[in-house]
Coordinates of C-alpha atoms in Angstrom, one line a residue:
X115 CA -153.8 -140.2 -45.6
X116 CA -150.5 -140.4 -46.7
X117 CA -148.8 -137.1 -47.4
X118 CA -145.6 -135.5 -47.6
X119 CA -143.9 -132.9 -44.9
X120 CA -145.6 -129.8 -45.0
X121 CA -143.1 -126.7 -45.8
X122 CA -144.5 -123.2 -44.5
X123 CA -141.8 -120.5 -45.8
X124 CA -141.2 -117.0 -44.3
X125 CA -143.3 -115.6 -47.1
X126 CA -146.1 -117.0 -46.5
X127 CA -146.2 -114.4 -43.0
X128 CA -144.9 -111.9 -45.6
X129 CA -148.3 -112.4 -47.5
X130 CA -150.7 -112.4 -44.7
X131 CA -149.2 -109.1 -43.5
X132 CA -149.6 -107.4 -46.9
X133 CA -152.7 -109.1 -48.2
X134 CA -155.0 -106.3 -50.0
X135 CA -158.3 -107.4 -51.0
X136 CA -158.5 -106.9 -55.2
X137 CA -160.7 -108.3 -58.0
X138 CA -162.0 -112.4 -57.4
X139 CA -159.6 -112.3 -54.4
X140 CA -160.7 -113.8 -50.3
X141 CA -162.0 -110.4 -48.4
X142 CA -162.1 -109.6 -45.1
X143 CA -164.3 -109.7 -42.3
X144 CA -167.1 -111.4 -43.6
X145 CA -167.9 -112.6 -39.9
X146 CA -169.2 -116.2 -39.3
X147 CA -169.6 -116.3 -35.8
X148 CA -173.1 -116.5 -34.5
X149 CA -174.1 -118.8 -37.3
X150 CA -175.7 -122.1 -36.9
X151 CA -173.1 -124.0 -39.2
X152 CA -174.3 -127.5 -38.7
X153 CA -177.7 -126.3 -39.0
X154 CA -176.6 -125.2 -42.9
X155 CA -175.0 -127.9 -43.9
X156 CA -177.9 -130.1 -43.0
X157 CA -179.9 -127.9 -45.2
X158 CA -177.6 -128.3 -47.7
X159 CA -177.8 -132.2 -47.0
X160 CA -181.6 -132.2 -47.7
X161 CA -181.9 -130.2 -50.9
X162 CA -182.7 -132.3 -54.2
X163 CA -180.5 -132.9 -57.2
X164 CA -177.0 -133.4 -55.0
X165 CA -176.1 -130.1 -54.1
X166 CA -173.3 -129.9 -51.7
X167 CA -170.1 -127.8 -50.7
X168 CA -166.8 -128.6 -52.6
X169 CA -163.5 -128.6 -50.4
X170 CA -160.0 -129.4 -50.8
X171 CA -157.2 -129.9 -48.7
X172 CA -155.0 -127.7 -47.9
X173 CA -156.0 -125.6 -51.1
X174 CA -154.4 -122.3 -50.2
X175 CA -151.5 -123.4 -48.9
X176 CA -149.8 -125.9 -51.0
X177 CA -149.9 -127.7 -54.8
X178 CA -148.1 -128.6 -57.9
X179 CA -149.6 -126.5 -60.5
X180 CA -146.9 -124.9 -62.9
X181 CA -145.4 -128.0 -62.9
X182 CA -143.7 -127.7 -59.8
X183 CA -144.9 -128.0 -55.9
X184 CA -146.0 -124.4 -54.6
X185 CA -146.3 -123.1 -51.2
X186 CA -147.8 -119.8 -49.8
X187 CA -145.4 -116.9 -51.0
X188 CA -145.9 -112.9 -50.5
X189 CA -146.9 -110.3 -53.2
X190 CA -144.3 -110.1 -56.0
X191 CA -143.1 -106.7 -58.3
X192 CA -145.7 -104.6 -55.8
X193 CA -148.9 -106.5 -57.2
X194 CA -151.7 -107.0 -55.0
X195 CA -151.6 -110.8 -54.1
X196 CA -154.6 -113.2 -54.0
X197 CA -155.0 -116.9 -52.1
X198 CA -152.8 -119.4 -54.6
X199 CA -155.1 -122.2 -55.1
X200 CA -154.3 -124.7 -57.9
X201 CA -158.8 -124.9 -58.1
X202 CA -158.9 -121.3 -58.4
X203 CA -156.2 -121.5 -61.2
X204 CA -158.3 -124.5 -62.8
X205 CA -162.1 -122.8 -62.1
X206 CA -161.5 -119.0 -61.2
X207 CA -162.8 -119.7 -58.0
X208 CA -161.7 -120.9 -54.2
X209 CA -163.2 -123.7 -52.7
X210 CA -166.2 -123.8 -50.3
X211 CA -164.1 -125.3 -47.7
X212 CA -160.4 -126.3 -47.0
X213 CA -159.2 -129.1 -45.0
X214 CA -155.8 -128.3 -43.1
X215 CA -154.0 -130.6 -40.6
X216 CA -154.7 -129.7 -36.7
X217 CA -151.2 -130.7 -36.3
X218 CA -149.4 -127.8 -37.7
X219 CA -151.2 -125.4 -35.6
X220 CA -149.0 -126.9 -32.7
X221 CA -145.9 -127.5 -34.2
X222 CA -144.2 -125.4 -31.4
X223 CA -145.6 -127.6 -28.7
X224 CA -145.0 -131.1 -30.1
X225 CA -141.5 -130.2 -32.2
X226 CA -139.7 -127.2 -31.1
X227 CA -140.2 -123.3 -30.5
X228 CA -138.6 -121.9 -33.7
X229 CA -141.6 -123.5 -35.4
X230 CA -143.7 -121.2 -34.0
X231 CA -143.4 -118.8 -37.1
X232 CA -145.1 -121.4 -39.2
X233 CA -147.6 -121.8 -36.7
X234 CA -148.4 -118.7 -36.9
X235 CA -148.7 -118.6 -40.6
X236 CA -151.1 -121.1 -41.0
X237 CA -152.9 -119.6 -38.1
X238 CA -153.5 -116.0 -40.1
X239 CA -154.0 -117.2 -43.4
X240 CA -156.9 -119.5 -42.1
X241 CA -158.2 -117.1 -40.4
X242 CA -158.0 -115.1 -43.1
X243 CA -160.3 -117.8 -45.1
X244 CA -162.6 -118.5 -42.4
X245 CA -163.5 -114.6 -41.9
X246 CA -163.7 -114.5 -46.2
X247 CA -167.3 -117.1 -45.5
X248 CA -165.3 -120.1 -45.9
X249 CA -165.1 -123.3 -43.7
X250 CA -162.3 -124.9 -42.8
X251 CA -162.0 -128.4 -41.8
X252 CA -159.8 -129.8 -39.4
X253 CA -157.9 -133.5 -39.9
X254 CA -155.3 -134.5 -36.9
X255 CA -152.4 -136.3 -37.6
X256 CA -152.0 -135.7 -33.6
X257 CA -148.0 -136.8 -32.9
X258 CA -148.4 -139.2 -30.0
X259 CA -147.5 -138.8 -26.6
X260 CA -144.8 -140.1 -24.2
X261 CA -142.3 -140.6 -27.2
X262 CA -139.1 -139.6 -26.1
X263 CA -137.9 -137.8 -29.2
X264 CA -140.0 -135.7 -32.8
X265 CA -140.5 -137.5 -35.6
X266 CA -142.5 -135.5 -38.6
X267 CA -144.9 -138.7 -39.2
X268 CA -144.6 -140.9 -35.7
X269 CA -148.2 -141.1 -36.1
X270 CA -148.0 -143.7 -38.8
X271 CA -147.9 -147.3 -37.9
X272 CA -147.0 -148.7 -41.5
X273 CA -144.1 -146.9 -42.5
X274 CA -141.1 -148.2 -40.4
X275 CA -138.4 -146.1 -42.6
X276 CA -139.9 -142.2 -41.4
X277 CA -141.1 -143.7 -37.5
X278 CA -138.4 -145.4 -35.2
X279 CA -141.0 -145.4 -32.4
X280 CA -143.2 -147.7 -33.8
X281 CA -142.0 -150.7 -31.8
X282 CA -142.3 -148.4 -28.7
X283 CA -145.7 -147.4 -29.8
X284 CA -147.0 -151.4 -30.0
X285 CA -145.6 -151.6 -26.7
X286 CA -147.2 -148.5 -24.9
X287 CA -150.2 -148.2 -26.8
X288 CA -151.0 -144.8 -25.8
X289 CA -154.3 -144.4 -27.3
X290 CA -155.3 -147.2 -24.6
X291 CA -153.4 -145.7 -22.0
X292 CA -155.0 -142.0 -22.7
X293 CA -158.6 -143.1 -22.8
X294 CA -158.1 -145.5 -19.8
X295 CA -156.0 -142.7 -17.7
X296 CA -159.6 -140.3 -18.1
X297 CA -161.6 -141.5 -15.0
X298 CA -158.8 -140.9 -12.6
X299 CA -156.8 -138.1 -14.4
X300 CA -153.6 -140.2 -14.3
X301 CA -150.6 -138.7 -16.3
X302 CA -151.4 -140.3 -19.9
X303 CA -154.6 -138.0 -20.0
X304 CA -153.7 -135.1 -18.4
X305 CA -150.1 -135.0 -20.7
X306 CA -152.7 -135.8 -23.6
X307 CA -154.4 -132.6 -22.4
X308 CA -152.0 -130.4 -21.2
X309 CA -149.9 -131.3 -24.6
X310 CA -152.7 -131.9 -27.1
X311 CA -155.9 -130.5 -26.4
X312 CA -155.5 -127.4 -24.4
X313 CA -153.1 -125.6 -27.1
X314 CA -155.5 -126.9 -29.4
X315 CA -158.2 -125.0 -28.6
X316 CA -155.9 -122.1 -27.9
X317 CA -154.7 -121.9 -31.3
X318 CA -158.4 -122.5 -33.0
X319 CA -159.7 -119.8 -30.6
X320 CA -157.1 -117.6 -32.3
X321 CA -158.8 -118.4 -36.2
X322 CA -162.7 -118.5 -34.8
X323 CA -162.6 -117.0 -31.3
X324 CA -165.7 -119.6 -30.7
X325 CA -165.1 -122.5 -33.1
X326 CA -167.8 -121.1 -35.3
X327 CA -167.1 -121.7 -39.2
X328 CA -164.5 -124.8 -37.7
X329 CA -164.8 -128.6 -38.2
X330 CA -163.0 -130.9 -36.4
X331 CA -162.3 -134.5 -37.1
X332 CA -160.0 -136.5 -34.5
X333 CA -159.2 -139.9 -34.9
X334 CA -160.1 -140.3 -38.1
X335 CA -159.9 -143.8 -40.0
X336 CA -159.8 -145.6 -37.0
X337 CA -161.2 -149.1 -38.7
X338 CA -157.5 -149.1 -39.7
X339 CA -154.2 -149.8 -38.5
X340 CA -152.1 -147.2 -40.1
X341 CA -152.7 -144.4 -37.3
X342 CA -151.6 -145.2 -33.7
X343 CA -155.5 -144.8 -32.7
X344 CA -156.9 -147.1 -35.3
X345 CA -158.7 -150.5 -33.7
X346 CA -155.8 -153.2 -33.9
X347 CA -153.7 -150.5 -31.5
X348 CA -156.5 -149.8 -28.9
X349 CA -156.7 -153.4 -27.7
X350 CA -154.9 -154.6 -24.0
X351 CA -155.3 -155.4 -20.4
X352 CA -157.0 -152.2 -19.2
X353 CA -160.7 -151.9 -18.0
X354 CA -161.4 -150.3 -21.6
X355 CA -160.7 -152.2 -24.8
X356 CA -161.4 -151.9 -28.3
X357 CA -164.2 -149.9 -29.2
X358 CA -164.9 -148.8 -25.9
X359 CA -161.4 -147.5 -26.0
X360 CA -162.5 -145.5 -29.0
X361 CA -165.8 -144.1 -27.8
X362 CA -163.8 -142.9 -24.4
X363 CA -161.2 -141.3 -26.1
X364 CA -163.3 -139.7 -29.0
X365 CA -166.1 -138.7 -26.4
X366 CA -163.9 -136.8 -24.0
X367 CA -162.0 -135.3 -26.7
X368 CA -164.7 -133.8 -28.4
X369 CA -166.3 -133.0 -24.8
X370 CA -163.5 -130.8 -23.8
X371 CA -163.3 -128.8 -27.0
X372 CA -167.4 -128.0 -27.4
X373 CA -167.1 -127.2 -23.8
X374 CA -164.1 -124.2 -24.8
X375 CA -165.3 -124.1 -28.5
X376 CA -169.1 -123.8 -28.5
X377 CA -169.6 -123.0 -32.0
X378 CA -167.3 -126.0 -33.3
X379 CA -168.5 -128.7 -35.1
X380 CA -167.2 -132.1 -34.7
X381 CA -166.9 -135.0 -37.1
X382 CA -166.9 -138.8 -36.8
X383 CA -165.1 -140.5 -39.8
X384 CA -164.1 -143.7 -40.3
X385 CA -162.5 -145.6 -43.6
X386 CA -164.4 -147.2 -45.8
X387 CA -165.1 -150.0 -43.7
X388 CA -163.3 -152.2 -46.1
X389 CA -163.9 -155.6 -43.9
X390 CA -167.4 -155.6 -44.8
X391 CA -168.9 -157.6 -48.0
X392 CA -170.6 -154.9 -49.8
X393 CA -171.1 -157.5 -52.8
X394 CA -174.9 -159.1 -51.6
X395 CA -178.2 -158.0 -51.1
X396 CA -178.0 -155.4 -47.7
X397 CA -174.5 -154.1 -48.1
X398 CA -176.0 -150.8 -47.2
X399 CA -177.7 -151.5 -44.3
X400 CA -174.8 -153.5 -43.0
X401 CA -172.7 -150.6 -43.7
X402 CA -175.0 -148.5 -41.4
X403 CA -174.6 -150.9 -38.8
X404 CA -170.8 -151.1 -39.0
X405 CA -170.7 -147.8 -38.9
X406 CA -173.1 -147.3 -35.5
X407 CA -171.1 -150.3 -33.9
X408 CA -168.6 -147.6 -33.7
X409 CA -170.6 -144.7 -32.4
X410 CA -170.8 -144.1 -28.9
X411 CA -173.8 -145.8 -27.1
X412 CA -175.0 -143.2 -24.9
X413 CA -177.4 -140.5 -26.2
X414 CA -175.7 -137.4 -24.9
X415 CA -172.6 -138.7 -25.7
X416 CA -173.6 -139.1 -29.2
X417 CA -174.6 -135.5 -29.3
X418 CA -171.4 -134.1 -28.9
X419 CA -171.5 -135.1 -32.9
X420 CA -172.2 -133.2 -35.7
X421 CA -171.0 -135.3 -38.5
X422 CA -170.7 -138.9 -39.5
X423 CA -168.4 -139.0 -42.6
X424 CA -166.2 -141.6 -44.5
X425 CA -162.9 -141.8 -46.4
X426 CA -163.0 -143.3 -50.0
X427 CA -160.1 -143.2 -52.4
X428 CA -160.2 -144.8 -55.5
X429 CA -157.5 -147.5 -56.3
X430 CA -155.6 -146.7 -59.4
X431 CA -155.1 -150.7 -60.0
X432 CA -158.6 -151.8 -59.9
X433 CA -161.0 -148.4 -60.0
X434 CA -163.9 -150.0 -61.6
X435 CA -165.4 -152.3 -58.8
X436 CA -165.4 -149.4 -56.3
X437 CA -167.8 -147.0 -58.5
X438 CA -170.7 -149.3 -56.9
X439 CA -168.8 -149.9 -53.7
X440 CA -168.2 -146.9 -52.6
X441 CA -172.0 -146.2 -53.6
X442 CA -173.3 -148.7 -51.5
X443 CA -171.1 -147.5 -48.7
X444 CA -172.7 -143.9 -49.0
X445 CA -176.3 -145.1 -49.1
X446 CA -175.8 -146.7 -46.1
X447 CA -173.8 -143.5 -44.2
X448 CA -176.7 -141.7 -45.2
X449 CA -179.3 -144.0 -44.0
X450 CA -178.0 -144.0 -40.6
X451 CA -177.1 -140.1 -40.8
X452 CA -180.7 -139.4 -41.4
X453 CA -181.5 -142.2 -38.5
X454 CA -179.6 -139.9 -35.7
X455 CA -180.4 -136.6 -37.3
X456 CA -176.8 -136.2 -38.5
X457 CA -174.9 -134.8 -40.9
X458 CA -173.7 -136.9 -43.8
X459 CA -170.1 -136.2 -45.6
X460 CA -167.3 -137.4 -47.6
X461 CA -164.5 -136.2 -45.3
X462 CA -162.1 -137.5 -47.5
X463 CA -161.8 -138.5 -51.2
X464 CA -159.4 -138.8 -54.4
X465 CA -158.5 -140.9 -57.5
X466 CA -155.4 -142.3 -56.9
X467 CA -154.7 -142.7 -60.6
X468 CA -155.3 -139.2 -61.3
X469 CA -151.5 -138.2 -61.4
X470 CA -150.8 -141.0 -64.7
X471 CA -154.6 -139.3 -66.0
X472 CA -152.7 -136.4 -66.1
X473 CA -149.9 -136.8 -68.3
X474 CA -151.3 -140.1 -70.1
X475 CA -149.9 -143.0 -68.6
X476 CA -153.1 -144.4 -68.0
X477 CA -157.1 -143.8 -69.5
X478 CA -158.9 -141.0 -68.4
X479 CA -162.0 -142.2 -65.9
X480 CA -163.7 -139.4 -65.8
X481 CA -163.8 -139.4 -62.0
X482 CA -165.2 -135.9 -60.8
X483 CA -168.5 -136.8 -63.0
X484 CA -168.4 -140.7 -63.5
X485 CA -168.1 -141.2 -60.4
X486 CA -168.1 -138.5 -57.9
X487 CA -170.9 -136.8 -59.5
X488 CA -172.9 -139.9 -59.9
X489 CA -172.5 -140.9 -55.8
X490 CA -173.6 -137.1 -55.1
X491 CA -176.9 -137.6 -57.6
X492 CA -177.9 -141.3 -56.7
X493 CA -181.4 -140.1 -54.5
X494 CA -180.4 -142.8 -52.1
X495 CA -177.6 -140.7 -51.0
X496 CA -177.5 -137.3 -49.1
X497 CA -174.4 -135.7 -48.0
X498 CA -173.3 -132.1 -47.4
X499 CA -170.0 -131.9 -48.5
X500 CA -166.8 -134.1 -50.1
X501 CA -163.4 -133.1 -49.2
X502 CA -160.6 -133.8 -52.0
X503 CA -157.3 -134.7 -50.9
X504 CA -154.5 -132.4 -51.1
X505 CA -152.2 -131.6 -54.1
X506 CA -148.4 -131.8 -53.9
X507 CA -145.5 -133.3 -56.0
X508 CA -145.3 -135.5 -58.5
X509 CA -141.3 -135.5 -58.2
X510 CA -141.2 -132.7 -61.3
X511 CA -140.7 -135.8 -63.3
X512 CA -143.7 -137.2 -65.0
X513 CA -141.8 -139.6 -66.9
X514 CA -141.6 -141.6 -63.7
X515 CA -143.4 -144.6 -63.8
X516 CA -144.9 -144.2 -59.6
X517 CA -143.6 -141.2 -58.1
X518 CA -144.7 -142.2 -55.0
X519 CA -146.6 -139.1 -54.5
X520 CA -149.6 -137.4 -56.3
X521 CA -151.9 -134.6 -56.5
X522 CA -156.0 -135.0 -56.8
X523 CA -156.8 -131.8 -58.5
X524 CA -155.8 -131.3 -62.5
X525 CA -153.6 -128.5 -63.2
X526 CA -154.0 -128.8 -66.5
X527 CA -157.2 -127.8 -68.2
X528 CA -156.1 -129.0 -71.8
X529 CA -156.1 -132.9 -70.4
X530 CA -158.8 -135.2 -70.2
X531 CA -158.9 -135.3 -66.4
X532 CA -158.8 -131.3 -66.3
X533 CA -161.8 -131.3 -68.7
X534 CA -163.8 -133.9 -66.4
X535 CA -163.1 -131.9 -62.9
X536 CA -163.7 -128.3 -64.5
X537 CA -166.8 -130.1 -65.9
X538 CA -167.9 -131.3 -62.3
X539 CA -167.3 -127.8 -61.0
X540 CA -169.1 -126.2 -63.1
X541 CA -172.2 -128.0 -62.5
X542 CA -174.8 -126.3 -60.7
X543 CA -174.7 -129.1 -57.8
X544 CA -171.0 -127.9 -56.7
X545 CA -171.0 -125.2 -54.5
X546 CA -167.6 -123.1 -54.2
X547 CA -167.1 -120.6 -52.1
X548 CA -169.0 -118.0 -54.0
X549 CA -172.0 -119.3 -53.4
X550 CA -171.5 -120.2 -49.9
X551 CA -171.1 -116.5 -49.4
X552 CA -174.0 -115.9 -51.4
X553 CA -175.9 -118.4 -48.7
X554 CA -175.4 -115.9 -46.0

């Protein structure tokens, strides 16, 4: 997903180290550890009528409502301060889960040491969350390795203006070089571990000593070719190619963390598969099998996951057709999640249009009920969570005709689109994180 540079400020540490638990505010230490997570969610999965958790990326620690983009600030005028969340502001209530990039957990590791402060933010405040009864799930917009200088977004392979290493990255392709280098522990793996994984699990020790109450989902939307890992980039002369590349490199990954992280849960999630014709008779059983051409092949290898999910963002040029797409694409995730006694999930989602919704540059679509809502109830389709993406700028000028940018959450409950999504919440089929509190 395409999103801005993250901005942690010094009051954001200020806040964790004064946070006082008050009225509707996240309180601490509701412990999670010990609890069969996975086992919950499939629970959650089975139950009738489309109940599932509602998350949100990075909902606590960046968004736009107030007109302006917000980050994590400390208590103000001596006032007992509460998690920011531009939901809560919209529903009175936090979300069930959060999604939060892996990457700024080791922004000291893969940038430089005087990032460690924001490190260590996001560190408490999620920690913070998880102990509250919430989840937090992990995306990783890992930097890559053997690059010989930072850039914030050197994981993208589309956007030559913010990565000069892409030309270096076609040439290298370390994602081939990593999951080839495992077998004989050459330097591309163990700099993957040594630089990657080990502080990893480090740092998620320090929010959920075992993992438990975590979800983590490497090498996501790997059908594309936007990420360094996705298929087009995984391709060469070495023993492993392709999809094999994949496997070995998602395999091992998620290997090494279960192995320090017992209690973590681990998620599978590809795009939406967009190369398949999901327009004739079977488009959800050929979904399925797109999907499981991807999975690994070996049954103990497959049971290092938890979670088979998908990423669908609606198009603000053409919305309509993907209603029943995106649909279709769901049945069939579901089908083969129930197959492999999996966990189904929309691990990411959004309207794209929903910034011009907003401030009425274009129709409202009703998208958290018209179409979110009516995936969630089809009783073809059984999934345990969706994950909205995250909120941040829309330039502070509305007037512009594409900011470039968005946010998919309302902040405004007097628009149309604010009316639909507090409409969607408020059904009894969304759970927030009062009543995944109320679960345990």
């Amino acid at each position: 997903m395409n999103h801005r540079k993250f901005r942690l400020i010094a009051g954001m540490l200020a806040f964790v180290c004064s946070f006082r638990a008050g009225a509707g505010e996240v309180k601490a230490p509701a412990e999670t550890e010990g609890r069969n997570i996975a086992a919950y969610l499939k629970k959650i999965q089975a139950e009738p009528g489309g109940r599932h958790l509602f998350g949100h990326e990075s909902s606590i620690a960046m968004g736009v409502g107030g007109g302006k983009d917000w980050t994590m600030t400390g208590p103000q005028s001596g006032k007992s301060v509460s998690f920011r969340s531009d939901v809560k502001d919209m529903t009175g209530s936090l979300p069930a889960m959060i999604g939060y990039d892996a990457a700024k957990l080791i922004l000291d590791i893969t940038d430089r040491p005087d990032r460690r402060e924001e490190v260590d933010a996001s560190i408490s405040v999620l920690k913070r969350f998880r102990e509250s009864g919430g989840l937090v799930a992990f995306d990783w917009h890992m930097q890559p390795i053997g690059l010989p200088g930072y850039r914030e977004r050197a994981y993208r392979m589309d956007e030559t203006g913010n990565n000069p290493y892409i030309a270096l990255l076609k040439e290298k392709r370390p994602a081939s070089r990593i999951a080839n280098g495992f077998a004989c522990r050459d330097w591309w793996w163990m700099e993957y571990e040594n630089k990657r994984l080990a502080p990893m699990v480090e740092r998620l020790s320090l929010i959920s000593k075992d993992g438990s109450g975590l979800i983590m989902r490497p090498f996501h939307e790997f059908d594309g070719d936007w990420f360094w890992w996705g298929m087009k980039w995984l391709e060469g002369g070495e023993k492993l190619n392709g999809k094999d590349t994949l496997r070995t490199l998602f395999v091992e990954t998620a290997r090494y963390m279960k192995a320090r992280l017992p209690g973590l849960v681990i998620a599978f999630s590809s795009d939406k598969l967009g190369y398949l014709d999901d327009s004739e008779p079977g488009a959800a059983a050929r979904f399925a099998a797109g999907f499981a051409s991807y999975l690994p092949q070996n049954q103990g290898d497959l049971a290092l996951i938890d979670i088979y999910g998908v990423d669908l963002y609606t198009e603000k040029e053409d919305p309509v057709p993907s209603r029943e797409s995106f649909r279709t694409k769901l049945r069939g995730l579901s089908e083969i999640a129930k197959r492999d006694g999996k966990i189904a999930a929309i691990t990411e989602a959004g309207n794209r249009g929903l910034p011009a919704e907003e401030d009425g540059r274009q129709p409202c679509i009703d998208w958290f009920n018209n179409y979110l809502n009516s995936w969630m109830a089809d009783p073809e389709i059984n999934v345990a969570f969706v994950l909205i993406w995250q909120n941040w700028s829309n330039n502070g000028n509305p007037a512009e005709e594409d900011p470039g940018d968005g946010y998919f959450i309302p902040v405004n409950p007097g628009s149309a689109a604010g009316q639909d999504f507090i409409r969607y919440i408020a059904r009894p089929g969304t759970l927030m994180l009062p009543d995944l509190k109320a679960a345990w």
